[in-house]
Short mmCIF file of C-alpha atoms in Angstrom, two decimals:
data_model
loop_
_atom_site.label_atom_id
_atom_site.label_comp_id
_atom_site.label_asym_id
_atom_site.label_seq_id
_atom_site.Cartn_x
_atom_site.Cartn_y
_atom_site.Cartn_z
CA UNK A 5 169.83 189.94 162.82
CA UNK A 6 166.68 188.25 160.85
CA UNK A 7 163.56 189.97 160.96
CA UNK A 8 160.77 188.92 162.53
CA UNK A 9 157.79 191.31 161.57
CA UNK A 10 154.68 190.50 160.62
CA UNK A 11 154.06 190.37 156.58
CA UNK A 12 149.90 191.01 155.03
CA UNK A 13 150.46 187.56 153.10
CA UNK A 14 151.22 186.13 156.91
CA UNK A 15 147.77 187.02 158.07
CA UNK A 16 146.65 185.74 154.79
CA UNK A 17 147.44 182.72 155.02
CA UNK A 18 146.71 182.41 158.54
CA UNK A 19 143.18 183.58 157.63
CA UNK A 20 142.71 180.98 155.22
CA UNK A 21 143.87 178.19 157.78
CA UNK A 22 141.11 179.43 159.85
CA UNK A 23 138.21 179.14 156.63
CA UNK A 24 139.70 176.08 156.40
CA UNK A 25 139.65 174.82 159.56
CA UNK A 26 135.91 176.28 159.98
CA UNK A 27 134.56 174.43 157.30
CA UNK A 28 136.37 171.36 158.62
CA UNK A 29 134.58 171.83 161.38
CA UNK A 30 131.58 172.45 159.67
CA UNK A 31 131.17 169.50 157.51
CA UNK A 32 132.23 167.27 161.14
CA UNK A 33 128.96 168.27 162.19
CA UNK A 34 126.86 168.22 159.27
CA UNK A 35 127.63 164.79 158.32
CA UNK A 36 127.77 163.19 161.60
CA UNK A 37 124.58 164.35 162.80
CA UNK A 38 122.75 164.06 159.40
CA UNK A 39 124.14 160.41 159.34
CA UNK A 40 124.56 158.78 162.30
CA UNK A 41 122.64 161.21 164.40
CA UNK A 42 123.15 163.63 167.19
CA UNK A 43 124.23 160.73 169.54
CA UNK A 44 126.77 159.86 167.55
CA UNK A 45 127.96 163.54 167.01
CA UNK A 46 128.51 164.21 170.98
CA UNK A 47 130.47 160.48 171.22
CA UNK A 48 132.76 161.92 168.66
CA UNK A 49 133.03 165.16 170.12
CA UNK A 50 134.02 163.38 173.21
CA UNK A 51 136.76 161.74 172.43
CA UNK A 52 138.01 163.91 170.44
CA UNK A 53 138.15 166.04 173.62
CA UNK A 54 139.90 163.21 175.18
CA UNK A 55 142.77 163.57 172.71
CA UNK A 56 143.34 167.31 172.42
CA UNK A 57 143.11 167.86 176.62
CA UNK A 58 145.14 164.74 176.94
CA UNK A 59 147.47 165.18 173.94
CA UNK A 60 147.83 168.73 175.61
CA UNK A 61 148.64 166.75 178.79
CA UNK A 62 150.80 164.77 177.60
CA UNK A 63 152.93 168.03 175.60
CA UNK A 64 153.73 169.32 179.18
CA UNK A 65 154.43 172.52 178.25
CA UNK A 66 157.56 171.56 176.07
CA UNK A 67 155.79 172.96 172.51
CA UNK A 68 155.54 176.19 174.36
CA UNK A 69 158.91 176.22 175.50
CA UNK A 70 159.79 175.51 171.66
CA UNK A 71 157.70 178.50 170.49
CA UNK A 72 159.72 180.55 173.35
CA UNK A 73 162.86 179.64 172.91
CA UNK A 74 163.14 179.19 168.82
CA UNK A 75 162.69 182.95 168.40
CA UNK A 76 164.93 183.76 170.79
CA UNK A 77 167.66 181.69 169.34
CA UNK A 78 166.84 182.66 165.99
CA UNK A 79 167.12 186.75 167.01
CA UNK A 80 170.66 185.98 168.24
CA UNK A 81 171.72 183.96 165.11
CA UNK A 82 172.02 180.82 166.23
CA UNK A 83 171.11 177.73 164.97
CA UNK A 84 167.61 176.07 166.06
CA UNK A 85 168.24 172.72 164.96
CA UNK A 86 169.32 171.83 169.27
CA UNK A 87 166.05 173.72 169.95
CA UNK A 88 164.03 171.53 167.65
CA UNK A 89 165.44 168.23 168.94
CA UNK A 90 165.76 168.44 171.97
CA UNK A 91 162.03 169.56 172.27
CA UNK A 92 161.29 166.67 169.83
CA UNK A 93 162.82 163.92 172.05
CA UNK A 94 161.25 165.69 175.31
CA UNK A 95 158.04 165.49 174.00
CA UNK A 96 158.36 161.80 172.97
CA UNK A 97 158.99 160.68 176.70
CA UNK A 98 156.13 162.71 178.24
CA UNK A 99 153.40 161.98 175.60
CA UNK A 100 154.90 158.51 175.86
CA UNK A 101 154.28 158.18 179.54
CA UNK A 102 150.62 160.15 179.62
CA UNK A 103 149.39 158.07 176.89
CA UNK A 104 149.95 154.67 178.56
CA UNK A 105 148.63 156.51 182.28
CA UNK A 106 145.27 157.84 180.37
CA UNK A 107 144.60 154.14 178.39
CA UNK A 108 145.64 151.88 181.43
CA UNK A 109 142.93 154.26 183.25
CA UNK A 110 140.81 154.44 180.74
CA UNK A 111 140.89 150.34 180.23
CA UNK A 112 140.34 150.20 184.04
CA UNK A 113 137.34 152.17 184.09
CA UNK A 114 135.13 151.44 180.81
CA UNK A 115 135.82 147.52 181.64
CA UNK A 116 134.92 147.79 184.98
CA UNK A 117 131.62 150.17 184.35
CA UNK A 118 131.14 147.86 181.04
CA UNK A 119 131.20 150.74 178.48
CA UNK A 120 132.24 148.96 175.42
CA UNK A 121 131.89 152.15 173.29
CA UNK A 122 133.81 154.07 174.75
CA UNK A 123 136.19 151.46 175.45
CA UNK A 124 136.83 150.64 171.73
CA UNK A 125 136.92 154.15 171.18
CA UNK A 126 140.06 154.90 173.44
CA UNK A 127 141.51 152.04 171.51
CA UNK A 128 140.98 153.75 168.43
CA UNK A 129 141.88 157.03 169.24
CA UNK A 130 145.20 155.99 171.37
CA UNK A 131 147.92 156.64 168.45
CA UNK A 132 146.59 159.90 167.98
CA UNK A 133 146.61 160.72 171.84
CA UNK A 134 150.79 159.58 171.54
CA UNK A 135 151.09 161.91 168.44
CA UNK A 136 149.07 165.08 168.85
CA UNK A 137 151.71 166.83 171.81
CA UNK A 138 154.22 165.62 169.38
CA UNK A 139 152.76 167.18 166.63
CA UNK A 140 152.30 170.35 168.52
CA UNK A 141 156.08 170.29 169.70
CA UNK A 142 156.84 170.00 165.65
CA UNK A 143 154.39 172.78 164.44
CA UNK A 144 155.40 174.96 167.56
CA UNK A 145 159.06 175.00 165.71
CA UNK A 146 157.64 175.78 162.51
CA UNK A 147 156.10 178.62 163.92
CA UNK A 148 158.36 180.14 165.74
CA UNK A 149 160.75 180.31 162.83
CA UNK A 150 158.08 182.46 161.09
CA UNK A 151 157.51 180.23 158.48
CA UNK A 152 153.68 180.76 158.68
CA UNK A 153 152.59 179.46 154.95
CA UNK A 154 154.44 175.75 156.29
CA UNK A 155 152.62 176.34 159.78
CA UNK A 156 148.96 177.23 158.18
CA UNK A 157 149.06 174.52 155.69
CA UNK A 158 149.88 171.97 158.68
CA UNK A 159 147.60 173.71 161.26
CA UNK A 160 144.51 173.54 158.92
CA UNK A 161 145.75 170.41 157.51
CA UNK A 162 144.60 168.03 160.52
CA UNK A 163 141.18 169.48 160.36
CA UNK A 164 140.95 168.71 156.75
CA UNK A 165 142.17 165.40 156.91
CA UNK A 166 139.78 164.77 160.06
CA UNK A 167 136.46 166.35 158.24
CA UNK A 168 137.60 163.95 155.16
CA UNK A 169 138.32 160.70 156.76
CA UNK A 170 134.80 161.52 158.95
CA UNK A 171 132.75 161.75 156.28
CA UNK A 172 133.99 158.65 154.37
CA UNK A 173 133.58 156.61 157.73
CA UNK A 174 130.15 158.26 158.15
CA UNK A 175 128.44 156.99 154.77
CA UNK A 176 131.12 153.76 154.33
CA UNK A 177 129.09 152.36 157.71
CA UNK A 178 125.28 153.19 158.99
CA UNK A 179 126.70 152.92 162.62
CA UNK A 180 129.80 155.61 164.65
CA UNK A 181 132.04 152.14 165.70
CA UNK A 182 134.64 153.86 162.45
CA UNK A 183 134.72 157.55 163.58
CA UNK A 184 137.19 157.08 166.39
CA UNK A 185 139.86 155.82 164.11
CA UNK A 186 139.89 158.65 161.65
CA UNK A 187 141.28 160.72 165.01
CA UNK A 188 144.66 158.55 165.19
CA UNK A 189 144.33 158.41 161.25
CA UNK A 190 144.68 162.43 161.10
CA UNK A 191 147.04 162.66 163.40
CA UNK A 192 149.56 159.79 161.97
CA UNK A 193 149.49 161.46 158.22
CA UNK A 194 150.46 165.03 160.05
CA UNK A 195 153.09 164.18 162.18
CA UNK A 196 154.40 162.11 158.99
CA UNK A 197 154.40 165.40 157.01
CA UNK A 198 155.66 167.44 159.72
CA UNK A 199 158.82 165.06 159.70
CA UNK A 200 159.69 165.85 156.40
CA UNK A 201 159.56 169.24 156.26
CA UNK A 202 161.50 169.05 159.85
CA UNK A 203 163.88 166.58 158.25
CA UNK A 204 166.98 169.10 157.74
CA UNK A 205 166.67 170.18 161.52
CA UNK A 206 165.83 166.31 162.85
CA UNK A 207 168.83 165.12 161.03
CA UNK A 208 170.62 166.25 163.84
CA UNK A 209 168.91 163.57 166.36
CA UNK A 210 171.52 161.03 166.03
CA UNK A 211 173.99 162.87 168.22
CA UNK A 212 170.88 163.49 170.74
CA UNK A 213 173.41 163.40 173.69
CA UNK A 214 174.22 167.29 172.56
CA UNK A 215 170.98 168.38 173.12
CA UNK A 216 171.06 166.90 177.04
CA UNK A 217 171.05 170.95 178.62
CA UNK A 218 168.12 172.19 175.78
CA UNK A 219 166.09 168.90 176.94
CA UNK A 220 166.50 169.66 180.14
CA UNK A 221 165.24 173.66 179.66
CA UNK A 222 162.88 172.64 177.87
CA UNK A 223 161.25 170.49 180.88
CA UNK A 224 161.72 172.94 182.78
CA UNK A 225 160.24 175.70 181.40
CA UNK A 226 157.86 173.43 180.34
CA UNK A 227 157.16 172.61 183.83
CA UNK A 228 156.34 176.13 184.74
CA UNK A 229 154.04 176.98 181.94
CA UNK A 230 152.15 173.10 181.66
CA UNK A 231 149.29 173.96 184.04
CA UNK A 232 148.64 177.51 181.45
CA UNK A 233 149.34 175.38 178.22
CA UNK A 234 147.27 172.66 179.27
CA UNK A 235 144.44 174.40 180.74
CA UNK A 236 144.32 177.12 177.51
CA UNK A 237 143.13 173.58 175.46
CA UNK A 238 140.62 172.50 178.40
CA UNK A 239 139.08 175.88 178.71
CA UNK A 240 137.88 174.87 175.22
CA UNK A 241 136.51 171.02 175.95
CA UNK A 242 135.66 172.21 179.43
CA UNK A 243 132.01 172.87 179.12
CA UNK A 244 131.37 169.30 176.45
CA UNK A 245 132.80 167.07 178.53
CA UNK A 246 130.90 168.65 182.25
CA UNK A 247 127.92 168.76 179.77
CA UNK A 248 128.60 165.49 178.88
CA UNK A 249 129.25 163.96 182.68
CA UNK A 250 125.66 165.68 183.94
CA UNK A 251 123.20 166.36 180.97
CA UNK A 252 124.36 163.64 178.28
CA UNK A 253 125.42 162.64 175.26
CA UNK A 254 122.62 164.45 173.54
CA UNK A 255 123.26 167.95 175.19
CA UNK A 256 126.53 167.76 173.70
CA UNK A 257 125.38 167.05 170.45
CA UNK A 258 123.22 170.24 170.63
CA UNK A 259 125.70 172.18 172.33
CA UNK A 260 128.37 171.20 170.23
CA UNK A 261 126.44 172.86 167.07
CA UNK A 262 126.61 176.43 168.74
CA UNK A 263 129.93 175.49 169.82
CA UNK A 264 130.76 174.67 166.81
CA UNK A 265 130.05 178.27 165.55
CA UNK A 266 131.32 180.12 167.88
CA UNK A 267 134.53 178.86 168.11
CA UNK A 268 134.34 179.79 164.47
CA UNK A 269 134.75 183.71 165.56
CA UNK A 270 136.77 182.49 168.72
CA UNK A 271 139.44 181.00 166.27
CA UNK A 272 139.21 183.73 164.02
CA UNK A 273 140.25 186.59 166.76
CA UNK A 274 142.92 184.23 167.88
CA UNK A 275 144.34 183.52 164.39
CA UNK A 276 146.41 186.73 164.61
CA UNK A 277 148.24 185.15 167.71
CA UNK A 278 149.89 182.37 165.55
CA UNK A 279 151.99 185.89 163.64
CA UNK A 280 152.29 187.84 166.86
CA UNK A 281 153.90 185.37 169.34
CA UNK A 282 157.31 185.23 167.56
CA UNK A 283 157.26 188.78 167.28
CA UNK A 284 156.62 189.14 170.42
CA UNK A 285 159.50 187.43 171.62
CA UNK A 286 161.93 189.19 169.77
CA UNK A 287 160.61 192.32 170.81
CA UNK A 288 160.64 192.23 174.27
CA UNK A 289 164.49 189.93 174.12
CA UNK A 290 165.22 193.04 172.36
CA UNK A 291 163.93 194.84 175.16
CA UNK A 292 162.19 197.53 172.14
CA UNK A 293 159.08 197.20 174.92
CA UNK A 294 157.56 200.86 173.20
CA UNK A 295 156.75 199.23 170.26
CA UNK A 296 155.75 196.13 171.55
CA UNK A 297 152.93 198.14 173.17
CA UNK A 298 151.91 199.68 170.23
CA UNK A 299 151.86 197.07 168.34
CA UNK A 300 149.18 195.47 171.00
CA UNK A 301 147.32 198.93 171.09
CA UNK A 302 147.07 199.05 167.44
CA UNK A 303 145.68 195.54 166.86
CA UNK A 304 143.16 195.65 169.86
CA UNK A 305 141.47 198.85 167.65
CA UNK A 306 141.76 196.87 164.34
CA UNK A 307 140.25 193.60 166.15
CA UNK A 308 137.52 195.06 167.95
CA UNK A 309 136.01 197.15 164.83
CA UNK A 310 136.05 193.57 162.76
CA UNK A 311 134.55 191.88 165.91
CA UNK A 312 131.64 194.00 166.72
CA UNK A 313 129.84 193.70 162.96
CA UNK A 314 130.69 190.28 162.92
CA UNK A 315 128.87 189.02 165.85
CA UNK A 316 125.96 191.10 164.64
CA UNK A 317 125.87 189.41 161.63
CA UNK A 318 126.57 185.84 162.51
CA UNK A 319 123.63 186.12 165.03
CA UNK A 320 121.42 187.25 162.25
CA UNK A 321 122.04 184.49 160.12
CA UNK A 322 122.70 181.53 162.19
CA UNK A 323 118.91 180.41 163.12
CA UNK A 324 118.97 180.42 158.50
CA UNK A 325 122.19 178.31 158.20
CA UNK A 326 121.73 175.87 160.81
CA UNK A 327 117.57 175.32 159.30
CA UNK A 328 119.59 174.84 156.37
CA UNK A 329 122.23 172.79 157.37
CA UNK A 330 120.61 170.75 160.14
CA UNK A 331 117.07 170.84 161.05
CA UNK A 332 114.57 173.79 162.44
CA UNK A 333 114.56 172.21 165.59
CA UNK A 334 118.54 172.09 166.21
CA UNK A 335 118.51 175.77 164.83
CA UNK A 336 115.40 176.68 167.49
CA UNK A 337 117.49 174.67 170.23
CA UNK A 338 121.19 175.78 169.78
CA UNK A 339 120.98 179.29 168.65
CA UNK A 340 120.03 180.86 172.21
CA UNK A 341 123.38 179.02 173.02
CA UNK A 342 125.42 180.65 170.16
CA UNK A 343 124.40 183.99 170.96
CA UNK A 344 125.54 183.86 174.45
CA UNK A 345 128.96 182.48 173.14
CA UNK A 346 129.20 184.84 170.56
CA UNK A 347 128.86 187.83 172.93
CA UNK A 348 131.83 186.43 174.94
CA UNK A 349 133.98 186.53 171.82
CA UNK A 350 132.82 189.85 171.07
CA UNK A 351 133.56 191.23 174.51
CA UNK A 352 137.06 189.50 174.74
CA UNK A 353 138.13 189.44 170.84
CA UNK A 354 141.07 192.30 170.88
CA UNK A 355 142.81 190.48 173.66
CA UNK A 356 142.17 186.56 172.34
CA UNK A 357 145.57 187.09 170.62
CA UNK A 358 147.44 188.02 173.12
CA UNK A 359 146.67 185.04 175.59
CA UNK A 360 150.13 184.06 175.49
CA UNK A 361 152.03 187.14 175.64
CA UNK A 362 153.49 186.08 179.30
CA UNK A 363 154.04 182.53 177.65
CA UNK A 364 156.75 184.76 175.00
CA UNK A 365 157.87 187.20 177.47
CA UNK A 366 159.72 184.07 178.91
CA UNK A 367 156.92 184.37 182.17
CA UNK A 368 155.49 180.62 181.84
CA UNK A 369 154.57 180.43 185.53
CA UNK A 370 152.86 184.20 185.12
CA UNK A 371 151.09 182.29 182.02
CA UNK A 372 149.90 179.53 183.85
CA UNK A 373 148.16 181.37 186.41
CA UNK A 374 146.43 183.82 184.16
CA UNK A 375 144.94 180.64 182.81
CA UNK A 376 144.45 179.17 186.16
CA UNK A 377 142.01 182.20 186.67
CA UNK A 378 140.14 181.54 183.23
CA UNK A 379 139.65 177.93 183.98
CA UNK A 380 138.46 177.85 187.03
CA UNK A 381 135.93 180.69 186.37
CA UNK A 382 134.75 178.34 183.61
CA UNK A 383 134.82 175.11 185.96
CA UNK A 384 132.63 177.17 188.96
CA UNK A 385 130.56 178.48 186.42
CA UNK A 386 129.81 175.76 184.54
CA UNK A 387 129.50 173.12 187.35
CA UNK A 388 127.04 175.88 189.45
CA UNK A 389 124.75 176.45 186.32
CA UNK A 390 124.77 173.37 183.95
CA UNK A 391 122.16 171.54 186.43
CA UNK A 392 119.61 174.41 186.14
CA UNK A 393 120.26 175.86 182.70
CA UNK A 394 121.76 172.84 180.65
CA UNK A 395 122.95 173.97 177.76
CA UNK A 396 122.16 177.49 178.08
CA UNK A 397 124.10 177.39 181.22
CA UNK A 398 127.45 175.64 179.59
CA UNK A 399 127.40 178.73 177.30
CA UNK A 400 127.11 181.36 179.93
CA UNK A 401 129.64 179.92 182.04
CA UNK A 402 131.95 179.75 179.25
CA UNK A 403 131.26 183.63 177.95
CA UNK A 404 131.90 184.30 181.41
CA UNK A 405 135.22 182.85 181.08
CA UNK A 406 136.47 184.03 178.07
CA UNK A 407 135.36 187.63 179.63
CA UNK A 408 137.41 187.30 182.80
CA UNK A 409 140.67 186.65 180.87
CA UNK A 410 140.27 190.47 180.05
CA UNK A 411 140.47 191.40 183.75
CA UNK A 412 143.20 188.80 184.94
CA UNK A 413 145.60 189.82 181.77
CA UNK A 414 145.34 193.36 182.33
CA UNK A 415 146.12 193.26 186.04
CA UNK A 416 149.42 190.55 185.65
CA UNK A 417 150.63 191.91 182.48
CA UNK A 418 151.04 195.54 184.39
CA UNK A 419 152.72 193.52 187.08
CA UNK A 420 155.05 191.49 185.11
CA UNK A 421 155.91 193.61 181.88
CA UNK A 422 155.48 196.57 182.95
CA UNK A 423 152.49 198.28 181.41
CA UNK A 424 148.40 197.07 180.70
CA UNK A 425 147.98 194.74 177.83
#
């Protein structure tokens, strides 16, 4: 039987994925704002925030059943290549269909409200709404097979590419009418990468009628865990686009700066996730639920006394690196914002990595309404206190959220697997 535990040069290179992808994320901001403006920053952020809760949408679930089952199949030596396939063809129809249902809506709407912006921009950014579940379904494999220094490199690799292709469109024109196609443009040179190092497994799509049963699981289980897939993604966009829909473009350019930040340490407590959910399929297939547990309790400690000095920190030099980066008056505006989003993390870091752990327990339904919880804490929240606090209010509704996920995980996890995540 292959083993599936988790190496040091795993979390290395997980850890650099995440550097990578924060100062990705970093130079977004920097050069949007500093180019075309604020404005233009929260337009971006918007539609990319159209593609990721869409893209996520359109994935329905299948990339998680992918991550679920391609563990599984690997711990009883079997091939994957069916798993792979079939979740690759799955994927295809339902990102097909949600793509054309989201830009027929979309063309509906901006026409009839005369939006032209936005209106080219869904044009733009339509390929890369068809690709991204796609994508997801593709890296999902790689991941589940363990093959973490592939999956990093790909992970990080959209960000990159994104960050790159934004800052040539930024200084190549003095207007944001570019920006929108360097989403689709990120998304078309990873999914062309992830097809070749796929290639072995996706030879076997020519006899796709094999795969009928696995593409049939896979909607199915996708099915049960879509709503929790899909609303893990929009608990992250949830507060830009209601900040968006009732303080403006320009709140989410502020917001998004803090945001920006904080997802920084958000992403960094979930990076271990990406080397535990394999494991912690095997594990509990195995039924070796004693050391699953420790394995949890033993990371929580580690997590927590990493998170604690680094929130600290960050808050202490934030107001200097955003003065630095931006101007005094972003810094002045956004950093009340980052602390309160930075406290969430804090609060909730040891059991960020461990969102999913119904998700590989083979519990999708259990998944999706831990995540039903989260969300619509952050939806109340956010909708109640937006209109009186703005910005300020996004961020606690959204620290709120990432808090609760503590309290709903502990109580189904004891109910479902047995013992208290």
């Amino acid at each position: 039987m292959p083993k599936l535990n988790i190496k040091s040069k795993d979390f290395a290179w997980t850890f650099t994925a995440f550097g990578a992808v924060a100062l990705s994320g970093l130079a977004i901001n920097q050069v949007i704002a500093n180019q075309l403006g604020v404005i233009a920053l929260g337009r971006y952020n918007m539609l990319l925030a159209i593609v990721i809760i869409g893209g996520q949408i359109g994935a329905m679930g299948i990339h998680s059943s992918v991550l679920y089952h391609t563990p599984k199949v690997r711990s009883e030596e079997r091939s994957t290549s069916e798993i792979l396939n079939a979740g690759f063809l799955a994927t295809t129809s339902t990102s097909l269909t949600t793509t054309l249902l989201i830009y027929t809506g979309g063309e509906i709407v901006l026409r009839w409200s005369d939006n032209s912006y936005y209106l080219d921009g869904l044009r733009a950014i339509a390929v890369g709404l068809f690709l991204y579940p796609i994508n997801k379904s593709l890296l999902a494999h790689i991941n589940g097979l363990q093959r973490i220094r592939t999956f990093s490199i790909f992970f990080s690799g959209r960000f990159v590419l994104l960050a790159v292709m934004a800052t040539i469109a930024s200084y190549w024109s003095s207007n944001d009418q570019i920006l929108p196609w360097t989403i689709s443009g990120a998304e078309i040179a990873i999914f062309l990468g992830l097809i070749l190092v796929n290639k072995s497994e996706l030879s076997g799509l020519s006899q796709w009628r094999k795969s009928r049963k696995m593409f049939t699981q896979h909607l199915q289980y996708g099915r049960k865990g879509f709503l929790g897939s899909t609303l893990l993604d929009l608990n992250t966009r949830l507060d830009i686009i209601l900040l968006g829909l009732i303080s403006g473009t320009r709140s989410v350019g502020v917001y998004s700066i803090a945001s920006l930040f904080a997802e920084g340490l958000y992403q960094a407590a979930m990076v271990p996730r990406y080397n535990f959910d394999p494991v912690v399929t095997s594990l509990f297939v195995q039924n070796k639920i004693i050391e699953l547990r420790e394995t949890i309790a033993r990371a929580k400690r580690q997590i927590y006394m990493l998170a604690i000095p680094l929130t600290i920190i960050s808050n202490l030099l934030y107001p200097m690196v955003i003065e630095f980066l931006f101007t005094k008056e972003l810094a002045d505006e956004s950093w009340p914002v980052f602390l309160i989003l930075s406290l969430g993390v804090g609060l909730s870091s040891g059991y960020i990595p461990f969102t999913n752990i119904l998700q590989q327990s083979g519990f999708p339904t259990r998944q999706s309404l831990l995540l039903v919880g989260m969300t619509l804490t952050n939806l109340f929240l956010n909708v109640l206190l937006i209109p009186f606090f703005d910005v300020k209010g996004a961020a606690i509704a959204t620290a709120s959220s990432w808090v609760s996920i503590v309290f709903f995980l502990r109580k189904i996890s004891k109910k479902t697997l047995g013992f208290k995540v």
